[in-house]
Short mmCIF file of N, CA, C and O in Angstrom, two decimals:
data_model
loop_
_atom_site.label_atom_id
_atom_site.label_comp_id
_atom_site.label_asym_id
_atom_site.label_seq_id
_atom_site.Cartn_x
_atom_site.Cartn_y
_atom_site.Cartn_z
N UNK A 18 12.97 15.79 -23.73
CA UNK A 18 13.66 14.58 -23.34
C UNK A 18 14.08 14.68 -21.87
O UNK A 18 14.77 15.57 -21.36
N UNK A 19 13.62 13.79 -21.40
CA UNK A 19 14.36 13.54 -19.71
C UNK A 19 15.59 13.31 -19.60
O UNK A 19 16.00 12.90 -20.69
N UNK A 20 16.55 13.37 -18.71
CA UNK A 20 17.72 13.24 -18.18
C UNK A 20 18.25 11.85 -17.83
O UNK A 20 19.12 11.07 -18.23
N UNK A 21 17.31 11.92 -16.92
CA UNK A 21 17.61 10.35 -16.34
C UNK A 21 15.64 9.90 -16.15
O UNK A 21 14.89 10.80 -15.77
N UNK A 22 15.12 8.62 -16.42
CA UNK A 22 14.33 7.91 -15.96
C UNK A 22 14.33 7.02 -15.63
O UNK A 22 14.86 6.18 -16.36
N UNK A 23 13.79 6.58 -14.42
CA UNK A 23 13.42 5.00 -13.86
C UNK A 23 12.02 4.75 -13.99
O UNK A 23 11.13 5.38 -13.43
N UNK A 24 11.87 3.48 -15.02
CA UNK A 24 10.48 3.24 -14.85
C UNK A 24 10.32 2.11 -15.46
O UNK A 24 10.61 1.96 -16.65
N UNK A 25 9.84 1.20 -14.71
CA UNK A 25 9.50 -0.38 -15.24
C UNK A 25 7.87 -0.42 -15.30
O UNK A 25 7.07 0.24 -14.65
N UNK A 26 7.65 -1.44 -16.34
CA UNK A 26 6.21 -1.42 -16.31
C UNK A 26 6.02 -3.53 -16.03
O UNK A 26 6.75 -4.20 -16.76
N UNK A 27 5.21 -4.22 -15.18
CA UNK A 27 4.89 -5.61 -15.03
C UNK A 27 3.64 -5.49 -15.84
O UNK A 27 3.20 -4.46 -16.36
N UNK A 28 2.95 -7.10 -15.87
CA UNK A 28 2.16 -7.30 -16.84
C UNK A 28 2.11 -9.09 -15.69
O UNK A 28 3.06 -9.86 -15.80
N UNK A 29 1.07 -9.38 -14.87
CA UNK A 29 1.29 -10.51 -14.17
C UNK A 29 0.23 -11.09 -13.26
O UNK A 29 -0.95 -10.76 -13.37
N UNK A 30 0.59 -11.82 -12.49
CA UNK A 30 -0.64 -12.68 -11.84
C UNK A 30 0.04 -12.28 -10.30
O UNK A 30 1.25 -12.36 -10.07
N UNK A 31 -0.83 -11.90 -9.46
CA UNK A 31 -0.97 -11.88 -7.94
C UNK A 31 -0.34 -13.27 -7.44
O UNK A 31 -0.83 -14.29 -7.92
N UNK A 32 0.77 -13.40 -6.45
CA UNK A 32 1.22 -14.83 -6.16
C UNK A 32 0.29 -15.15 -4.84
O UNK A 32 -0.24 -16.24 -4.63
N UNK A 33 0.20 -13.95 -3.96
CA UNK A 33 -1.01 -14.00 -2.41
C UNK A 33 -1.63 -12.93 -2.41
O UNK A 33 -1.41 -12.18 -3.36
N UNK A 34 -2.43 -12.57 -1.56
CA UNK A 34 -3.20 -11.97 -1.18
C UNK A 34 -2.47 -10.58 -0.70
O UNK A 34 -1.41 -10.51 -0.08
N UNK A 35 -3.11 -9.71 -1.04
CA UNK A 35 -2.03 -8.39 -1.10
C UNK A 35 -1.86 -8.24 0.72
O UNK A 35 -2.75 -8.36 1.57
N UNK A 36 -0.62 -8.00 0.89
CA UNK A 36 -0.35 -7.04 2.23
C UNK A 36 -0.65 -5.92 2.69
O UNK A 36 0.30 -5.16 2.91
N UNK A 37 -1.74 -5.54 2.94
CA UNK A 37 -1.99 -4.11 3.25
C UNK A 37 -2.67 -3.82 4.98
O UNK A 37 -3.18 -4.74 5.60
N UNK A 38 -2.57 -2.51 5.51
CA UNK A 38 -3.02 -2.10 6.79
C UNK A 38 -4.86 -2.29 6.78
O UNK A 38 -5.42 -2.09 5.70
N UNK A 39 -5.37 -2.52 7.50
CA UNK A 39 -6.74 -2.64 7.87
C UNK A 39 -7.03 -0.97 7.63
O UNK A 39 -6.22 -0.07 7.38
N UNK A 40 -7.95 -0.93 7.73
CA UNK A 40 -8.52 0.94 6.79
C UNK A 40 -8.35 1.30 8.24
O UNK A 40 -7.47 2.17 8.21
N UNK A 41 -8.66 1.14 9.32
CA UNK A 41 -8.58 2.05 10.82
C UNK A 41 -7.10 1.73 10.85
O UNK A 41 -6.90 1.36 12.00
N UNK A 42 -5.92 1.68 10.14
CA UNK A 42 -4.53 1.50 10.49
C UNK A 42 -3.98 2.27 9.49
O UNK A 42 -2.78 2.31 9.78
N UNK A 43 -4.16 2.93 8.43
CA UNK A 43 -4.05 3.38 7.15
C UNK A 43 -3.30 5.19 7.87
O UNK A 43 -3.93 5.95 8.61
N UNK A 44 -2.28 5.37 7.49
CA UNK A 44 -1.52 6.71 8.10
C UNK A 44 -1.14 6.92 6.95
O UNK A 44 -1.26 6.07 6.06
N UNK A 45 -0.54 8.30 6.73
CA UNK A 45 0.05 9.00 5.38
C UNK A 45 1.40 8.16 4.95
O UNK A 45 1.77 8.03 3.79
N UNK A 46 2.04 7.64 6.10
CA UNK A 46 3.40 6.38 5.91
C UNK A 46 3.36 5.16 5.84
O UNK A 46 4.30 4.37 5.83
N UNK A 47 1.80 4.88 5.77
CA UNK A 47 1.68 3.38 5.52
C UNK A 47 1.67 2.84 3.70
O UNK A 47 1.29 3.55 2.77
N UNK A 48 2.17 1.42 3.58
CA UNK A 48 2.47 0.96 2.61
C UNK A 48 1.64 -0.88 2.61
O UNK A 48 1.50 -1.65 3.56
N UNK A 49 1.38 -0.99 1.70
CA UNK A 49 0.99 -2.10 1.13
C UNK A 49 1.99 -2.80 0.50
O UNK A 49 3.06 -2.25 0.24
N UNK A 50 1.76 -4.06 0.19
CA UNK A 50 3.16 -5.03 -0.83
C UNK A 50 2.06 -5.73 -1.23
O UNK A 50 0.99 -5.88 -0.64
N UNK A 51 2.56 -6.30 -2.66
CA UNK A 51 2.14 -7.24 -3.52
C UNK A 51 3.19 -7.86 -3.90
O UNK A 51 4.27 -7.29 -4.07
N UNK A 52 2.93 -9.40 -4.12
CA UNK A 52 3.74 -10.09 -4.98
C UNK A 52 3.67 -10.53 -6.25
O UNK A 52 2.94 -11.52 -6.35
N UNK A 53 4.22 -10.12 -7.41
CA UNK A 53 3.41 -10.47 -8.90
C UNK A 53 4.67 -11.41 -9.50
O UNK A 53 5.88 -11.29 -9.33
N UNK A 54 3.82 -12.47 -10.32
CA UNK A 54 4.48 -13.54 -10.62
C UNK A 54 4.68 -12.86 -12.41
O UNK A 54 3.75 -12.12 -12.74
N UNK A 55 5.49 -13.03 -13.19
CA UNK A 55 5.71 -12.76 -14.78
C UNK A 55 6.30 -14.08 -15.24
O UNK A 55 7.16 -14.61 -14.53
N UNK A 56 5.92 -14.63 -16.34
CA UNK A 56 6.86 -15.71 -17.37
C UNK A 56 7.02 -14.89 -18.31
O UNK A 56 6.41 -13.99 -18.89
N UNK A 57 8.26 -15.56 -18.31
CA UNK A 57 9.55 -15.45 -19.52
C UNK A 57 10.12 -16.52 -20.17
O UNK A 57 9.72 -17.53 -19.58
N UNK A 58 10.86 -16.83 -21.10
CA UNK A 58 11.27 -18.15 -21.31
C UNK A 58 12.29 -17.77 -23.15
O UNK A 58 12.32 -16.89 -24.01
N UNK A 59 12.88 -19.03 -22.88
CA UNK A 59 13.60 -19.16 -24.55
C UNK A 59 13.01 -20.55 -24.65
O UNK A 59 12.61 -21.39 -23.84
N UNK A 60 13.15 -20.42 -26.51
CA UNK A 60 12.44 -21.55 -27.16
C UNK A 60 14.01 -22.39 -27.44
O UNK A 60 14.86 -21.77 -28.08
N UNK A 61 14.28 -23.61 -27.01
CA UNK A 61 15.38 -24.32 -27.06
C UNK A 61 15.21 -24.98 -28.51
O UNK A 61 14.40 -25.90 -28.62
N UNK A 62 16.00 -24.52 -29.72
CA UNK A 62 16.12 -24.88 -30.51
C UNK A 62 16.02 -26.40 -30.72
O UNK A 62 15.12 -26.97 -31.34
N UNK A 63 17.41 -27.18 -29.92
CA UNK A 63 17.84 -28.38 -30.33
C UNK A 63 16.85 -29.01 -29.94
O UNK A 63 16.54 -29.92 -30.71
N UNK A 64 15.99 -28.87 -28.74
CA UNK A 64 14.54 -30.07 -28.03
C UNK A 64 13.52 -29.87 -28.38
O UNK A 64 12.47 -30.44 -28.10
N UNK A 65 13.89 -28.40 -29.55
CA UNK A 65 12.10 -28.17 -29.96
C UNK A 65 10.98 -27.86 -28.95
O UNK A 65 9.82 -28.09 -29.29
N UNK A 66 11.25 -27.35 -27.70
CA UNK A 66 10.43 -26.88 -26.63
C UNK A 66 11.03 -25.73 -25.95
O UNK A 66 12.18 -25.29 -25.95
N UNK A 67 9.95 -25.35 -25.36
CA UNK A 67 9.62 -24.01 -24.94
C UNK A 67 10.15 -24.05 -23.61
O UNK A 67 9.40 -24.74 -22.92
N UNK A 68 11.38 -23.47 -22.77
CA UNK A 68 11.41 -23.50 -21.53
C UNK A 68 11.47 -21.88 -20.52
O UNK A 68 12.30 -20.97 -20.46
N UNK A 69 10.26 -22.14 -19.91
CA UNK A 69 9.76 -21.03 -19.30
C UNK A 69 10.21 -20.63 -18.19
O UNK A 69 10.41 -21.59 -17.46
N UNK A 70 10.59 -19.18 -17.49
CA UNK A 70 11.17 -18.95 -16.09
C UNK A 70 9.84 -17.86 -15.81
O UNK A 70 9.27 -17.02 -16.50
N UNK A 71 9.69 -18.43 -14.24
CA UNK A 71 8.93 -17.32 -13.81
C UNK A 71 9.62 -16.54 -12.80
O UNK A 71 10.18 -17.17 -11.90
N UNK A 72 9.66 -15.38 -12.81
CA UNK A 72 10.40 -14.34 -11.52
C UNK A 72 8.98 -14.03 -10.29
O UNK A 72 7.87 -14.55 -10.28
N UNK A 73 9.41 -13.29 -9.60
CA UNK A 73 8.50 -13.12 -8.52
C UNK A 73 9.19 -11.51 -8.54
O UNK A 73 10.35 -11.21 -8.85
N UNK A 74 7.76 -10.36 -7.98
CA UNK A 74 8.30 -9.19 -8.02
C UNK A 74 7.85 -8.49 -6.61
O UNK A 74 6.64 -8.45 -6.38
N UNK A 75 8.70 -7.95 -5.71
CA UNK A 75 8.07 -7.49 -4.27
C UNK A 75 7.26 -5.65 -5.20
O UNK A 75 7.79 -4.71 -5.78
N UNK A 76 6.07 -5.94 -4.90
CA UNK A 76 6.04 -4.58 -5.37
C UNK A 76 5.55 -3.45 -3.92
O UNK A 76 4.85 -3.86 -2.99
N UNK A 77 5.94 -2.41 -3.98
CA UNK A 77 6.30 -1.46 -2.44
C UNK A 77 4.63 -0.85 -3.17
O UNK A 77 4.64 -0.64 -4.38
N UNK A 78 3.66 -0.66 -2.60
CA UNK A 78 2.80 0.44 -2.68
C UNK A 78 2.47 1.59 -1.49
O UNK A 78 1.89 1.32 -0.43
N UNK A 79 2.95 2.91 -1.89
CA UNK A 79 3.32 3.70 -0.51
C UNK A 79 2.06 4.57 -0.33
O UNK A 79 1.46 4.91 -1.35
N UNK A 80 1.67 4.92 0.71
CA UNK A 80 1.00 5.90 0.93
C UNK A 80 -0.92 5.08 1.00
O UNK A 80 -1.23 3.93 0.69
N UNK A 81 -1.55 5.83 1.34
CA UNK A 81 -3.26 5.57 2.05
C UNK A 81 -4.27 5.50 0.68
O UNK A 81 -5.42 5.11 0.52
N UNK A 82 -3.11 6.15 -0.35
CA UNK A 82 -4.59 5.42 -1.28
C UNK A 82 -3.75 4.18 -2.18
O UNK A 82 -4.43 3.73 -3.11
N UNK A 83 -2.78 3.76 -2.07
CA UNK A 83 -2.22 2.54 -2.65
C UNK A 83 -3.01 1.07 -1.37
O UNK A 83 -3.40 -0.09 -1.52
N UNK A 84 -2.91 1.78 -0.52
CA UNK A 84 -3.49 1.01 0.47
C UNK A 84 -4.83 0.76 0.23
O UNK A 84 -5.05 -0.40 -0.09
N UNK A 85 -5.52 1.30 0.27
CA UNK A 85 -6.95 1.64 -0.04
C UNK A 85 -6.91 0.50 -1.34
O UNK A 85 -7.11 -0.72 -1.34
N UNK A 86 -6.75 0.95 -1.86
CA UNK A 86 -6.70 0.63 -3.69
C UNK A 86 -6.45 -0.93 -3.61
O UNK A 86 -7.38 -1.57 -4.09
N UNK A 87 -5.25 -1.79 -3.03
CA UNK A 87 -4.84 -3.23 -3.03
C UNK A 87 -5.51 -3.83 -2.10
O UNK A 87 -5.70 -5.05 -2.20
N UNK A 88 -6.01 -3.13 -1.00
CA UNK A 88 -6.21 -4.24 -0.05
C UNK A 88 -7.13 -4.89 -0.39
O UNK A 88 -6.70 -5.80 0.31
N UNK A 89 -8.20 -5.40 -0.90
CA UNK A 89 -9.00 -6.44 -1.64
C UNK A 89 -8.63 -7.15 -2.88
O UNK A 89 -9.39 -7.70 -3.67
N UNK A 90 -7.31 -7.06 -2.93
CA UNK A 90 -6.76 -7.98 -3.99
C UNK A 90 -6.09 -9.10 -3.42
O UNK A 90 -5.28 -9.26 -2.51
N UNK A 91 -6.78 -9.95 -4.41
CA UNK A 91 -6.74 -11.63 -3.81
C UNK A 91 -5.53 -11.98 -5.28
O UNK A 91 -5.31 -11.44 -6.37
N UNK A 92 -5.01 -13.16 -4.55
CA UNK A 92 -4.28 -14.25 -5.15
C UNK A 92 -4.91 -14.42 -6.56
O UNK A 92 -6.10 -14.58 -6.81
N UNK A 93 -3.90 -14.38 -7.38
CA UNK A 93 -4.43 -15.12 -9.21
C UNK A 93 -4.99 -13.64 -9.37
O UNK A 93 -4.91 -13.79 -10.59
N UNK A 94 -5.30 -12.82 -9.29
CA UNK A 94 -5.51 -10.84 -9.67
C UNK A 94 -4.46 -10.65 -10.88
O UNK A 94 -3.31 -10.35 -10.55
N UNK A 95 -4.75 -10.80 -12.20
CA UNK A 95 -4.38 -10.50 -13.06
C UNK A 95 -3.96 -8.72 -13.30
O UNK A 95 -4.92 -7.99 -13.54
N UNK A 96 -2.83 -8.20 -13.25
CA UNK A 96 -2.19 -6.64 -13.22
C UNK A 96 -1.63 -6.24 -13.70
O UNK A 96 -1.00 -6.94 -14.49
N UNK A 97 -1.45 -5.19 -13.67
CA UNK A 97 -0.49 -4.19 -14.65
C UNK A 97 0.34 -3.47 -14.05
O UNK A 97 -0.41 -2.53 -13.80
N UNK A 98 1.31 -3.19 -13.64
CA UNK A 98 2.03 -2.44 -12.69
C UNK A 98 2.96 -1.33 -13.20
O UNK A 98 3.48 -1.59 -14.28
N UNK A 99 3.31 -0.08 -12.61
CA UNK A 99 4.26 0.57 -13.15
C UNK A 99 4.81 1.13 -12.04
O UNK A 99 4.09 1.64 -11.19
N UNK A 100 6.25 1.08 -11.91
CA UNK A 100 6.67 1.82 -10.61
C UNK A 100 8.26 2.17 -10.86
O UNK A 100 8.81 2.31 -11.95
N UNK A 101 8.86 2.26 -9.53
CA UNK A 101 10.48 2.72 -9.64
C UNK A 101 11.14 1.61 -9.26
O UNK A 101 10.78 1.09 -8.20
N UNK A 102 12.15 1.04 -9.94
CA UNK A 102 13.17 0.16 -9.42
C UNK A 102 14.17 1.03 -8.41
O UNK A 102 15.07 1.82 -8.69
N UNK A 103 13.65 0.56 -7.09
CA UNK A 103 14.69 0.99 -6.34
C UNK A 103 15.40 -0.45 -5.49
O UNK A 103 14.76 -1.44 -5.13
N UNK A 104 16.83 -0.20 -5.33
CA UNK A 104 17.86 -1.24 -4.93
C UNK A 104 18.15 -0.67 -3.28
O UNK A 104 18.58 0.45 -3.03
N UNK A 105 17.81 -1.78 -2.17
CA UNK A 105 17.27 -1.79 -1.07
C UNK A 105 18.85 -2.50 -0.57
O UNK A 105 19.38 -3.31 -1.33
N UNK A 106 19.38 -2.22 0.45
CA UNK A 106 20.40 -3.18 0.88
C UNK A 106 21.01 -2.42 2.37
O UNK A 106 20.67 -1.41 3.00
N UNK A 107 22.44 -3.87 2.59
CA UNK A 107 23.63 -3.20 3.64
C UNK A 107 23.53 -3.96 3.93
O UNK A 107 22.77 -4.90 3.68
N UNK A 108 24.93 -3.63 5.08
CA UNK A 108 25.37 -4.78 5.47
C UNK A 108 24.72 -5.80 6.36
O UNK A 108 23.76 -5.46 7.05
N UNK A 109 25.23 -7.16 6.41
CA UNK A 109 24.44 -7.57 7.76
C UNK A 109 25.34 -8.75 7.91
O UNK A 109 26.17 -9.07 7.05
N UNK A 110 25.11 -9.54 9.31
CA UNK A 110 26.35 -10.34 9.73
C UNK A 110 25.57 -11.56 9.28
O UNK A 110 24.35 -11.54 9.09
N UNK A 111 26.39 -12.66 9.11
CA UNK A 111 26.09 -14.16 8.49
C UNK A 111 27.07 -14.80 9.65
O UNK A 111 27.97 -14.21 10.24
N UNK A 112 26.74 -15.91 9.79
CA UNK A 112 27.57 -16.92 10.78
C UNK A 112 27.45 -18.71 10.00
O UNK A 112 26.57 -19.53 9.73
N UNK A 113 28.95 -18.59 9.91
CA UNK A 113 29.32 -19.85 8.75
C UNK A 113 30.59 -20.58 9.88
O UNK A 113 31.57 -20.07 10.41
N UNK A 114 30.24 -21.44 9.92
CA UNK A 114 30.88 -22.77 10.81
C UNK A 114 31.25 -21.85 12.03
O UNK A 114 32.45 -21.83 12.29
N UNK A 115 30.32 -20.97 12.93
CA UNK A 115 30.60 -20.83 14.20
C UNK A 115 31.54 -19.11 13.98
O UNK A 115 32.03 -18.52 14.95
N UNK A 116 31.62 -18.62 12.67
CA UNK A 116 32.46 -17.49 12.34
C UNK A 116 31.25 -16.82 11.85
O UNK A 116 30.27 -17.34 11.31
N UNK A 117 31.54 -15.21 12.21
CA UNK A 117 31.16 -14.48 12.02
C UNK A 117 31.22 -13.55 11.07
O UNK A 117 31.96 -12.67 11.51
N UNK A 118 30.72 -13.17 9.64
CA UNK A 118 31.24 -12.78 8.92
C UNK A 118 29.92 -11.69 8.32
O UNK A 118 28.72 -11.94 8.22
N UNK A 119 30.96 -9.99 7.87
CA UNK A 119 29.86 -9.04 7.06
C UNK A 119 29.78 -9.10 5.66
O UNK A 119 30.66 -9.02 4.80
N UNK A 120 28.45 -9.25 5.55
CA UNK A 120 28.14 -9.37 3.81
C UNK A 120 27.23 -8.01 4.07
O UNK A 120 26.73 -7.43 5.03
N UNK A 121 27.36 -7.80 2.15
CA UNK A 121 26.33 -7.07 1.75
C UNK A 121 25.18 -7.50 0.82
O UNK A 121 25.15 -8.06 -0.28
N UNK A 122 24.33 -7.06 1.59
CA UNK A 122 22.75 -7.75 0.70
C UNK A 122 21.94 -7.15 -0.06
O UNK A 122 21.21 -6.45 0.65
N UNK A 123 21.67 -7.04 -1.22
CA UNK A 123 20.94 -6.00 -1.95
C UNK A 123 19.70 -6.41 -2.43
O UNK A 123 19.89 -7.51 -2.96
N UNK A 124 18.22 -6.02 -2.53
CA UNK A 124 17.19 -6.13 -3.20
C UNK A 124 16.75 -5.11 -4.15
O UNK A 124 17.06 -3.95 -3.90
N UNK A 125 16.19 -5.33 -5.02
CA UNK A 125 15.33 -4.93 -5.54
C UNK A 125 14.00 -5.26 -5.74
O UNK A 125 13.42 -6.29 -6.07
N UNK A 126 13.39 -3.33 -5.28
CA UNK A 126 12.08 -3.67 -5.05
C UNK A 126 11.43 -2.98 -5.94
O UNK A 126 12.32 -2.46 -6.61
N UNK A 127 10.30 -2.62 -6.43
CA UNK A 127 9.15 -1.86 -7.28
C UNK A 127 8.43 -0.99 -6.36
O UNK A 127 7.65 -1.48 -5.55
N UNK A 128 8.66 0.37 -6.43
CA UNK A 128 7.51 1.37 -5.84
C UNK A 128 6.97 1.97 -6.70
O UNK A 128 7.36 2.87 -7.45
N UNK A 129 5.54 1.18 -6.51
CA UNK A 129 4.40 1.64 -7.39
C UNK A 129 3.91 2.67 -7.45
O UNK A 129 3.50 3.23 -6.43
N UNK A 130 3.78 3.34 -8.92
CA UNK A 130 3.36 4.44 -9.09
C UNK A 130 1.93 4.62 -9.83
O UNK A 130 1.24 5.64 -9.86
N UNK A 131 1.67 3.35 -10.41
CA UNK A 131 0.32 3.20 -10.86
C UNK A 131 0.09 1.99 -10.80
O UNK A 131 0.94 1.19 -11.19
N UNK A 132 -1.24 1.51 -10.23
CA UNK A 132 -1.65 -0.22 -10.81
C UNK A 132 -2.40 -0.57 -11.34
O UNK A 132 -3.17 -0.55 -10.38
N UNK A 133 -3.30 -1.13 -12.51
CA UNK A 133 -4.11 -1.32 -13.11
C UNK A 133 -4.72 -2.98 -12.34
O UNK A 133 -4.08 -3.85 -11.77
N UNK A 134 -6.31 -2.87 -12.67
CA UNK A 134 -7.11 -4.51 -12.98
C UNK A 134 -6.83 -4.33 -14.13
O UNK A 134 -6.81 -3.28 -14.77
N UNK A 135 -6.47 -5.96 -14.60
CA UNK A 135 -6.70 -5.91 -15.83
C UNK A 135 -7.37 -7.31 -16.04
O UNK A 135 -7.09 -8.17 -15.20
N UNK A 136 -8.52 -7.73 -17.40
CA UNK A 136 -9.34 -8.86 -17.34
C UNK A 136 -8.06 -9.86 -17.49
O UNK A 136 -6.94 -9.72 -17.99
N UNK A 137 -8.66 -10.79 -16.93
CA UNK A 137 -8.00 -12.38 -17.00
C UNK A 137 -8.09 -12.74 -19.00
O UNK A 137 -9.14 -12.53 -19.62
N UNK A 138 -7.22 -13.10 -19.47
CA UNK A 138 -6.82 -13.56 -20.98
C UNK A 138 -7.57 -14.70 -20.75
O UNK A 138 -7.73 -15.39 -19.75
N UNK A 139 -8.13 -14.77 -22.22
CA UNK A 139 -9.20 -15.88 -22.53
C UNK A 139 -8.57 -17.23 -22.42
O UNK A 139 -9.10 -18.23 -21.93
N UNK A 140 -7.34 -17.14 -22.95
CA UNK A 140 -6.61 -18.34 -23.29
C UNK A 140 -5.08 -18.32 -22.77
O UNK A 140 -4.18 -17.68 -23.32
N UNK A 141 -4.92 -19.16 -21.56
CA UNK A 141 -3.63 -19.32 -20.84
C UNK A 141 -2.94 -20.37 -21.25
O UNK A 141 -3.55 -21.43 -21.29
N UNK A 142 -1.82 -20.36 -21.58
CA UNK A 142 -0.57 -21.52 -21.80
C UNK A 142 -0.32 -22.23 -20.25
O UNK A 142 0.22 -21.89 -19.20
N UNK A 143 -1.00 -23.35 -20.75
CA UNK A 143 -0.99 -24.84 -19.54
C UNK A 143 0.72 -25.62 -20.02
O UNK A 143 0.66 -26.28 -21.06
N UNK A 144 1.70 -25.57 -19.55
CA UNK A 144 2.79 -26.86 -19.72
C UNK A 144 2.78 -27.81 -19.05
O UNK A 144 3.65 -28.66 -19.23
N UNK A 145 1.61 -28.00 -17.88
CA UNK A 145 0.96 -29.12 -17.38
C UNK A 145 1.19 -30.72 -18.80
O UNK A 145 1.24 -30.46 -20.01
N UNK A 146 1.24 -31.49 -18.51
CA UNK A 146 1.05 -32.87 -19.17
C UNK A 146 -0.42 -33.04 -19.18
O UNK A 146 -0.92 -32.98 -18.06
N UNK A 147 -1.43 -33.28 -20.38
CA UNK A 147 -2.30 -33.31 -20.46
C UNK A 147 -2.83 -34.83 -21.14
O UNK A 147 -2.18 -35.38 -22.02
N UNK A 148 -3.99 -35.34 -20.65
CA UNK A 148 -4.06 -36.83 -21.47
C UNK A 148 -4.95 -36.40 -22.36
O UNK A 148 -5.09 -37.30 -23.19
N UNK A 149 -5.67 -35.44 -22.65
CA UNK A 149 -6.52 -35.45 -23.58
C UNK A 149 -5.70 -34.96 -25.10
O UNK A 149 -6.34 -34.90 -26.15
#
C-alpha cells in the first residue's frame, strides 16, 4: 500500500490542436499542453432530462518524448490521459476602480504521465435539437 498517491485518470476529446515545440526546438525542459474537454451531468428528476457540464482540462506534458508523442494531435483526438494534479498559483495584483489590490490565484493543472489514442465511440450523444 502507498502512503500518499496523486493520480487522476481523463477519458475525452482534444478541444485544439496540441501545443507543442517544433522537433528542432525540443530540449530535455521542453513541454507540450493539451486541452481535453470531459462531460458530466445529473439527470434532473422533476424535467425528466439530462443536464450535461463539460469541464476543460490544461494537461502539462513534460519532457522531449511527450513532445514528440502530441505534437500531431489535432482537435476532436479522442484520449485517455493519466497524470498528477498539481495546484499552480500566487499572488498577483488586480486593479478595481483605479485601486490596486493582491489576490491569490490558483490553477490546477494535469502533468502527464501517460497518454493513450484511443478509437472514436461508434455512437455519440447529440443534445443538438434534431427534426428527424
Amino acid at each position: 500500500m502507498q502512503l500518499f498517491e496523486n493520480t487522476v485518470k481523463f477519458r475525452g476529446f482534444l478541444v485544439k490542436d496540441a501545443e507543442a515545440p517544433s522537433s528542432d526546438h525540443i530540449q530535455e525542459n521542453s513541454f507540450a499542453v493539451l486541452l481535453l474537454a470531459t462531460v458530466s451531468g445529473v439527470w434532473d428528476l422533476g424535467n425528466n432530462e439530462w443536464n450535461p457540464r463539460t469541464d476543460w482540462h490544461r494537461i502539462i506534458c513534460p519532457g522531449p518524448f511527450f513532445c514528440g508523442l502530441v505534437r500531431r494531435m489535432r482537435r476532436g483526438e479522442y484520449l485517455e490521459v493519466e497524470g498528477e494534479l498539481r495546484n499552480q498559483g500566487g499572488p498577483r495584483t488586480v486593479v478595481v476602480s483605479g485601486e490596486s489590490h493582491r489576490v491569490s490565484k490558483t490553477t490546477d493543472t494535469v502533468y502527464a504521465t501517460r497518454i493513450q489514442r484511443l478509437d472514436r465511440p461508434d455512437a455519440l450523444v447529440d443534445f443538438g435539437d434534431s427534426d428527424t
